[in-house]
Short mmCIF file of N, CA and C in Angstrom, two decimals:
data_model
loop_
_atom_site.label_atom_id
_atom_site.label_comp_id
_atom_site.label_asym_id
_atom_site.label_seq_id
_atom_site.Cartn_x
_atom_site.Cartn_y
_atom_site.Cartn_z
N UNK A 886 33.06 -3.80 7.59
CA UNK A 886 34.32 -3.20 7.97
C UNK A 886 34.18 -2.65 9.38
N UNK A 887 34.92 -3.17 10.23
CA UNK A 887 35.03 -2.46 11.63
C UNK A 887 35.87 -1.09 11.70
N UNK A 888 35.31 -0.48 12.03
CA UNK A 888 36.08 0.95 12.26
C UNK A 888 36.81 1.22 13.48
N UNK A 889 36.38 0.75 14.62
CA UNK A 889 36.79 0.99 15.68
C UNK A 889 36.63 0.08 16.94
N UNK A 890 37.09 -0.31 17.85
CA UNK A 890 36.96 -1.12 18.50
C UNK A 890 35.63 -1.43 19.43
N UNK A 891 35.28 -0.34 20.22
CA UNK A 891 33.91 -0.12 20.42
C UNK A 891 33.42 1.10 20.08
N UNK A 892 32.30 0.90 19.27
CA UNK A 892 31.52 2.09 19.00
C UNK A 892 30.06 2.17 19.21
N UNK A 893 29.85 3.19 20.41
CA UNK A 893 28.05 3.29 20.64
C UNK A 893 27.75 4.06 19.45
N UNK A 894 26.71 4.15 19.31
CA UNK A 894 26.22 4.72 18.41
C UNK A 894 24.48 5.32 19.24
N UNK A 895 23.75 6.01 19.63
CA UNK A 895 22.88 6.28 20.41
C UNK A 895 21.68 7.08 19.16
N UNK A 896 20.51 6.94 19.26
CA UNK A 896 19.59 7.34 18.66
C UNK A 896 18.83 8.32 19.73
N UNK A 897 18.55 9.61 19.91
CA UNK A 897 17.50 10.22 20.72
C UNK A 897 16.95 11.13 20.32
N UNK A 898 16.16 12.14 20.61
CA UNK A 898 15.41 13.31 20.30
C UNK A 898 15.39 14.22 20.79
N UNK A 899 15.13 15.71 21.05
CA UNK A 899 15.19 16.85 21.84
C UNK A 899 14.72 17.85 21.10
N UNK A 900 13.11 17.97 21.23
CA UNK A 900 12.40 19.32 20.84
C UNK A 900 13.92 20.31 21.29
N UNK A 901 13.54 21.07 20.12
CA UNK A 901 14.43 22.52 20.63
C UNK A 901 13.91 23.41 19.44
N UNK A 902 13.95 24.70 20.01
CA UNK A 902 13.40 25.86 19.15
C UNK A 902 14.11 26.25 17.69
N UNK A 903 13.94 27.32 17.57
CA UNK A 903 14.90 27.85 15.99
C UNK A 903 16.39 28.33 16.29
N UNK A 904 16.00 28.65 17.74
CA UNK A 904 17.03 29.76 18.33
C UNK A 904 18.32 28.72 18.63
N UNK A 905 17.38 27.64 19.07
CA UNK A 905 18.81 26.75 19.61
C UNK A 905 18.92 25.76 18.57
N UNK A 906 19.07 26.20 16.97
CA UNK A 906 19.22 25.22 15.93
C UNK A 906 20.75 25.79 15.81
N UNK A 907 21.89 25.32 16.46
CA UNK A 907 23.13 26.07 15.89
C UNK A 907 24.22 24.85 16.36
N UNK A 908 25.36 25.06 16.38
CA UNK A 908 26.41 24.27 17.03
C UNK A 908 27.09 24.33 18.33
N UNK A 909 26.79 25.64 18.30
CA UNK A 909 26.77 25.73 20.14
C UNK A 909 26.48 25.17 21.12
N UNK A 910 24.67 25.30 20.52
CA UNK A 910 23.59 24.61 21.80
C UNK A 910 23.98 23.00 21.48
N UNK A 911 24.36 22.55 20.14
CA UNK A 911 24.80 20.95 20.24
C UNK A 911 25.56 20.98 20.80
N UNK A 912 27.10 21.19 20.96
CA UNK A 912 27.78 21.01 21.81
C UNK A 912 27.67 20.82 23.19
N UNK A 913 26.43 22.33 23.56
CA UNK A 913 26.48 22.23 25.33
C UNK A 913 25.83 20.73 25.04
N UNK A 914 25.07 20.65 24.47
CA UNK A 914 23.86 19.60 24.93
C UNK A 914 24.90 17.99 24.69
N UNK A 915 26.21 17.63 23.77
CA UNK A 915 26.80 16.63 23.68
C UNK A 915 27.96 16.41 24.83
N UNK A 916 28.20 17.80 25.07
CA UNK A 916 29.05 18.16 26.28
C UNK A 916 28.16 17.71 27.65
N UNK A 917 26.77 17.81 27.73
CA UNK A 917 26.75 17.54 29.23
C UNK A 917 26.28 15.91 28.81
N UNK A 918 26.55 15.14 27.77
CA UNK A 918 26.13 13.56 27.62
C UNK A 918 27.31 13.14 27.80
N UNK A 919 28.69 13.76 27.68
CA UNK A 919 29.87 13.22 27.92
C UNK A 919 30.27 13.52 29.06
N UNK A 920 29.55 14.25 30.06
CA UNK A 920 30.10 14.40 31.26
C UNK A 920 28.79 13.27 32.18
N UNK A 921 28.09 12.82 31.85
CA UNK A 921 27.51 11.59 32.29
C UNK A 921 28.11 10.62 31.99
N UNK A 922 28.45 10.26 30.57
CA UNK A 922 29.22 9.38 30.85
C UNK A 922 30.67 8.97 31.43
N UNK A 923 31.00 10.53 31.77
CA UNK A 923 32.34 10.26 32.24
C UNK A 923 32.59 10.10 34.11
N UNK A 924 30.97 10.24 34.42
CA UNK A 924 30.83 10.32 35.72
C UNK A 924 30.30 8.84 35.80
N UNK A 925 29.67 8.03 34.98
CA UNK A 925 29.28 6.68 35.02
C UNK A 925 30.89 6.09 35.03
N UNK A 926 31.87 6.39 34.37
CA UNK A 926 32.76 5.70 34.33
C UNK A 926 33.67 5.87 36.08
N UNK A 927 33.19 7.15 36.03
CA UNK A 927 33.63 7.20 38.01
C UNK A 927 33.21 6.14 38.84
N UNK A 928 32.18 6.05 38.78
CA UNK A 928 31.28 5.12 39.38
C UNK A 928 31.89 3.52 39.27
N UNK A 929 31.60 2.96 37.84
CA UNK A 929 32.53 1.42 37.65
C UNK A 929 33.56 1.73 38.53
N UNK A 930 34.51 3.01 38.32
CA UNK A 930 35.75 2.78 38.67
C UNK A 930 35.92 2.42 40.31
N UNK A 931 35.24 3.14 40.90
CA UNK A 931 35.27 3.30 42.24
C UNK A 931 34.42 2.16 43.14
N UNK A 932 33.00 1.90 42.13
CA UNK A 932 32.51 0.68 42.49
C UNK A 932 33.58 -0.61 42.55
N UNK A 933 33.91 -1.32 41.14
CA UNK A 933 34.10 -1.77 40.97
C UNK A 933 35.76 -2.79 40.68
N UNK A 934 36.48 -1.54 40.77
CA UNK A 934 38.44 -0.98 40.80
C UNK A 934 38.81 -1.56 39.49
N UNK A 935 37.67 -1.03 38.43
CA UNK A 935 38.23 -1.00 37.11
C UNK A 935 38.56 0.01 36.57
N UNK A 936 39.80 0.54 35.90
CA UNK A 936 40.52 1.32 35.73
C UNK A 936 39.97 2.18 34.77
N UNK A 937 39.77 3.55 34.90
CA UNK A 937 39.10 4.06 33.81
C UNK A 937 39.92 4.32 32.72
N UNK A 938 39.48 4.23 31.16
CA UNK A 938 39.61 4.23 30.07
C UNK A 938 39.50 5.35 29.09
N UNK A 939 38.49 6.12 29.67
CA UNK A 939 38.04 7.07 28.72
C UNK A 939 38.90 8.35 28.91
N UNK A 940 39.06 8.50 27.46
CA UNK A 940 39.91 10.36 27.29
C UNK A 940 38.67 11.35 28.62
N UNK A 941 40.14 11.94 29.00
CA UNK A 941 39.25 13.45 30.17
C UNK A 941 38.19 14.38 29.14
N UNK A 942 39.10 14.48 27.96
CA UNK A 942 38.11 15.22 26.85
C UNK A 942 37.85 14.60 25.29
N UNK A 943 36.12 15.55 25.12
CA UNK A 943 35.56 14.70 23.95
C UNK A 943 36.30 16.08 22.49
N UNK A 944 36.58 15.20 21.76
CA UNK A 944 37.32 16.33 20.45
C UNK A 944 36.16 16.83 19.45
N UNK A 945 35.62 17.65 19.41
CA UNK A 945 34.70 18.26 18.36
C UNK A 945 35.84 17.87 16.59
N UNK A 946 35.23 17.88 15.86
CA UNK A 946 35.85 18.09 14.37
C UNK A 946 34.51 17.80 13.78
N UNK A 947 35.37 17.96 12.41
CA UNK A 947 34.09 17.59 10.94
C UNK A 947 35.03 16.97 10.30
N UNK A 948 34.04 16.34 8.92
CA UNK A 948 34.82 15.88 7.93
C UNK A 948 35.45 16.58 7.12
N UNK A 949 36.03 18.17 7.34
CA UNK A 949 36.60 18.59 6.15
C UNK A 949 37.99 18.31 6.91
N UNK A 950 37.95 18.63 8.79
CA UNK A 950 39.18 18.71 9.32
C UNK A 950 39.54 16.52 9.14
N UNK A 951 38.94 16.16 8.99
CA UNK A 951 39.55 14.60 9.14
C UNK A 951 40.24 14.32 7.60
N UNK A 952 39.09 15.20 6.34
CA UNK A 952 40.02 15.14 5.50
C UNK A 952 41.05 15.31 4.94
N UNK A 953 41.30 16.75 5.77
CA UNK A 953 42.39 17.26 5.80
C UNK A 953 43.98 16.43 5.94
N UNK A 954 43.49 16.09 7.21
CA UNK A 954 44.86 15.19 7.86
C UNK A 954 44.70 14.13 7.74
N UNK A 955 43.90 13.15 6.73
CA UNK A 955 44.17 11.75 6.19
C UNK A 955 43.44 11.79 4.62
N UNK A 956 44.44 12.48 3.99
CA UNK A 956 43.37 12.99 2.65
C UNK A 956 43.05 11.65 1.98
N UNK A 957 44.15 10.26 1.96
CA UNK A 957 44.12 8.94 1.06
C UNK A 957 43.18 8.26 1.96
N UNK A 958 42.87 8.15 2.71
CA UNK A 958 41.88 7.10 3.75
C UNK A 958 40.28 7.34 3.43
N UNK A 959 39.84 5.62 3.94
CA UNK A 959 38.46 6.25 3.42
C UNK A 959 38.07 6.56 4.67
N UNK A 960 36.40 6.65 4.91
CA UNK A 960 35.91 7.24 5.60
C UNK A 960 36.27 6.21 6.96
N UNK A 961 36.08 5.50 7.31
CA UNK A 961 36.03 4.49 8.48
C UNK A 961 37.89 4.66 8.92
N UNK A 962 38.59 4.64 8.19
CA UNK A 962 39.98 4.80 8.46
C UNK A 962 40.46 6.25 8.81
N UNK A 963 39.55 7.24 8.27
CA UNK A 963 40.11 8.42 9.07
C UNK A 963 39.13 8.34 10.32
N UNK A 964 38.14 7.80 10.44
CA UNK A 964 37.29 7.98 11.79
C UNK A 964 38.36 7.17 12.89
N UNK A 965 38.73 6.02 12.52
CA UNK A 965 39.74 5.35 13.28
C UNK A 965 41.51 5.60 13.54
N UNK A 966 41.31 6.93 12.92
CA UNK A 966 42.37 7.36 12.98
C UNK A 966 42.44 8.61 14.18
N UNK A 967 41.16 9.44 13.38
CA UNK A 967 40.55 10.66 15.11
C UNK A 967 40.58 9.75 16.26
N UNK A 968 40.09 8.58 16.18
CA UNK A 968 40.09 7.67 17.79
C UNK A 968 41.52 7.69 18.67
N UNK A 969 42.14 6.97 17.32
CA UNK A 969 43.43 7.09 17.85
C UNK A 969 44.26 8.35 18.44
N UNK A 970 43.93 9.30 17.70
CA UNK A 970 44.68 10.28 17.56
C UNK A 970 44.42 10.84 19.21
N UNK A 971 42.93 11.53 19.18
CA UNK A 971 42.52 11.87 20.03
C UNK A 971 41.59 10.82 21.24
N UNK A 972 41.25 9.80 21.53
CA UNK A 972 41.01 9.27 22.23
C UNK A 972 39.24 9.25 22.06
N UNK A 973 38.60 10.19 22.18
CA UNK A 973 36.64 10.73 21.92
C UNK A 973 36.52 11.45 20.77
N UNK A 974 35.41 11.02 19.91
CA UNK A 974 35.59 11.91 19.09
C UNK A 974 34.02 12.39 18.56
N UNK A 975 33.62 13.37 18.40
CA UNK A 975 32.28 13.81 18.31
C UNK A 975 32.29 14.29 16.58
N UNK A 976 31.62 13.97 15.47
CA UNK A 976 32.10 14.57 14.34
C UNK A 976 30.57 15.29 13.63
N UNK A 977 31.06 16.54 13.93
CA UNK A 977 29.87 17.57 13.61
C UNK A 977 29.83 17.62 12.30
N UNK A 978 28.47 17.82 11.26
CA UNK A 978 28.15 17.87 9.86
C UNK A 978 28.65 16.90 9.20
N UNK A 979 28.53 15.44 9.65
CA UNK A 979 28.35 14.31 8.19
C UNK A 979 26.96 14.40 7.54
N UNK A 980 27.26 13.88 6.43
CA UNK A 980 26.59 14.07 5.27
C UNK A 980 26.51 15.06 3.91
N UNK A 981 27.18 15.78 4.24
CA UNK A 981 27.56 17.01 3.35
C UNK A 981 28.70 16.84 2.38
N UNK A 982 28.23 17.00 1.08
CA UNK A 982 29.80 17.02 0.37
C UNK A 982 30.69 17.71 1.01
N UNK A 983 32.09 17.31 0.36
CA UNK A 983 33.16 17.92 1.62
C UNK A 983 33.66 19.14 -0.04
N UNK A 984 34.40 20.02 0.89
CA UNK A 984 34.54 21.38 -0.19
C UNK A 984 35.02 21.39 -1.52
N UNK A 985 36.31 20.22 -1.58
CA UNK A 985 36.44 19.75 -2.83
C UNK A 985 36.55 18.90 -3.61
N UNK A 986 34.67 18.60 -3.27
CA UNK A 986 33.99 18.04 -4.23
C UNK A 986 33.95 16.68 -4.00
N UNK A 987 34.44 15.96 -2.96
CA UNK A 987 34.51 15.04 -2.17
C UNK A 987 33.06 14.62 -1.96
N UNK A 988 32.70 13.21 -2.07
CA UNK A 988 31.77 12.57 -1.60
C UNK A 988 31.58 12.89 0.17
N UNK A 989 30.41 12.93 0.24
CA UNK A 989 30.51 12.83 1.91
C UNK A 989 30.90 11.74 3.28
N UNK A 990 31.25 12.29 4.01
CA UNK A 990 32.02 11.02 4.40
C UNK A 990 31.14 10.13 5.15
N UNK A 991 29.74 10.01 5.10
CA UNK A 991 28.90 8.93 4.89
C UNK A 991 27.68 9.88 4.86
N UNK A 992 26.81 8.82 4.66
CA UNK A 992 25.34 9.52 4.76
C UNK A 992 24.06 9.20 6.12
N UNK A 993 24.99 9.56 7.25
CA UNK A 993 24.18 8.30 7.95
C UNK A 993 23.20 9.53 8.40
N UNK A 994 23.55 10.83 8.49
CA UNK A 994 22.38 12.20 9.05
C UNK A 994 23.61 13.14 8.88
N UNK A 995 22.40 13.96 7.87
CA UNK A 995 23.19 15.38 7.28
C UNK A 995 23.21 16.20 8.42
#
């Protein structure tokens, strides 16, 4: 099942302490990967006079807020629905049952 039209998907690592085990320090740290890539997309653009594509901003959510606002969809159809909706979409805590009692909306890393 395709979910979305293009989707990276990136694997990396980053020692970090206890202190910076929270959602904050993810954010800064996903926040300054989206401002590389949004400065790579400067670059094509200006190199190359291909029109940039990408939303100005990346949307934080989880799966309780996607369940929320597409409660009948499965998981790949509300992810392709945040795309749409919002253009980037970053989705903090998959893997977790969702509050009621909901399977998780995948298991790919809790």
């Amino acid at each position: 099942v395709t979910h979305s039209n293009v989707a990276e998907q990136w694997d990396w690592e980053l020692r970090i302490s206890n202190e910076q085990r929270n959602k904050e320090f993810l954010k800064k740290i996903v926040l300054k990967i989206w401002a590389i890539i949004k400065d790579a997309e400067r670059m094509v653009t200006s190199n190359y006079g291909i029109p940039p594509s990408l939303p100005a901003d990346l949307k934080f959510t989880d799966p309780e807020e996607l369940h929320g606002l597409w409660p009948d969809a499965d998981v790949h159809e509300r992810e392709t629905n945040a795309v749409r909706k919002w253009g980037a979409i970053f989705i903090v805590g998959m893997g977790w049952p969702l509050k009621d009692g909901s399977a998780p909306e995948e298991v790919r890393s809790p």
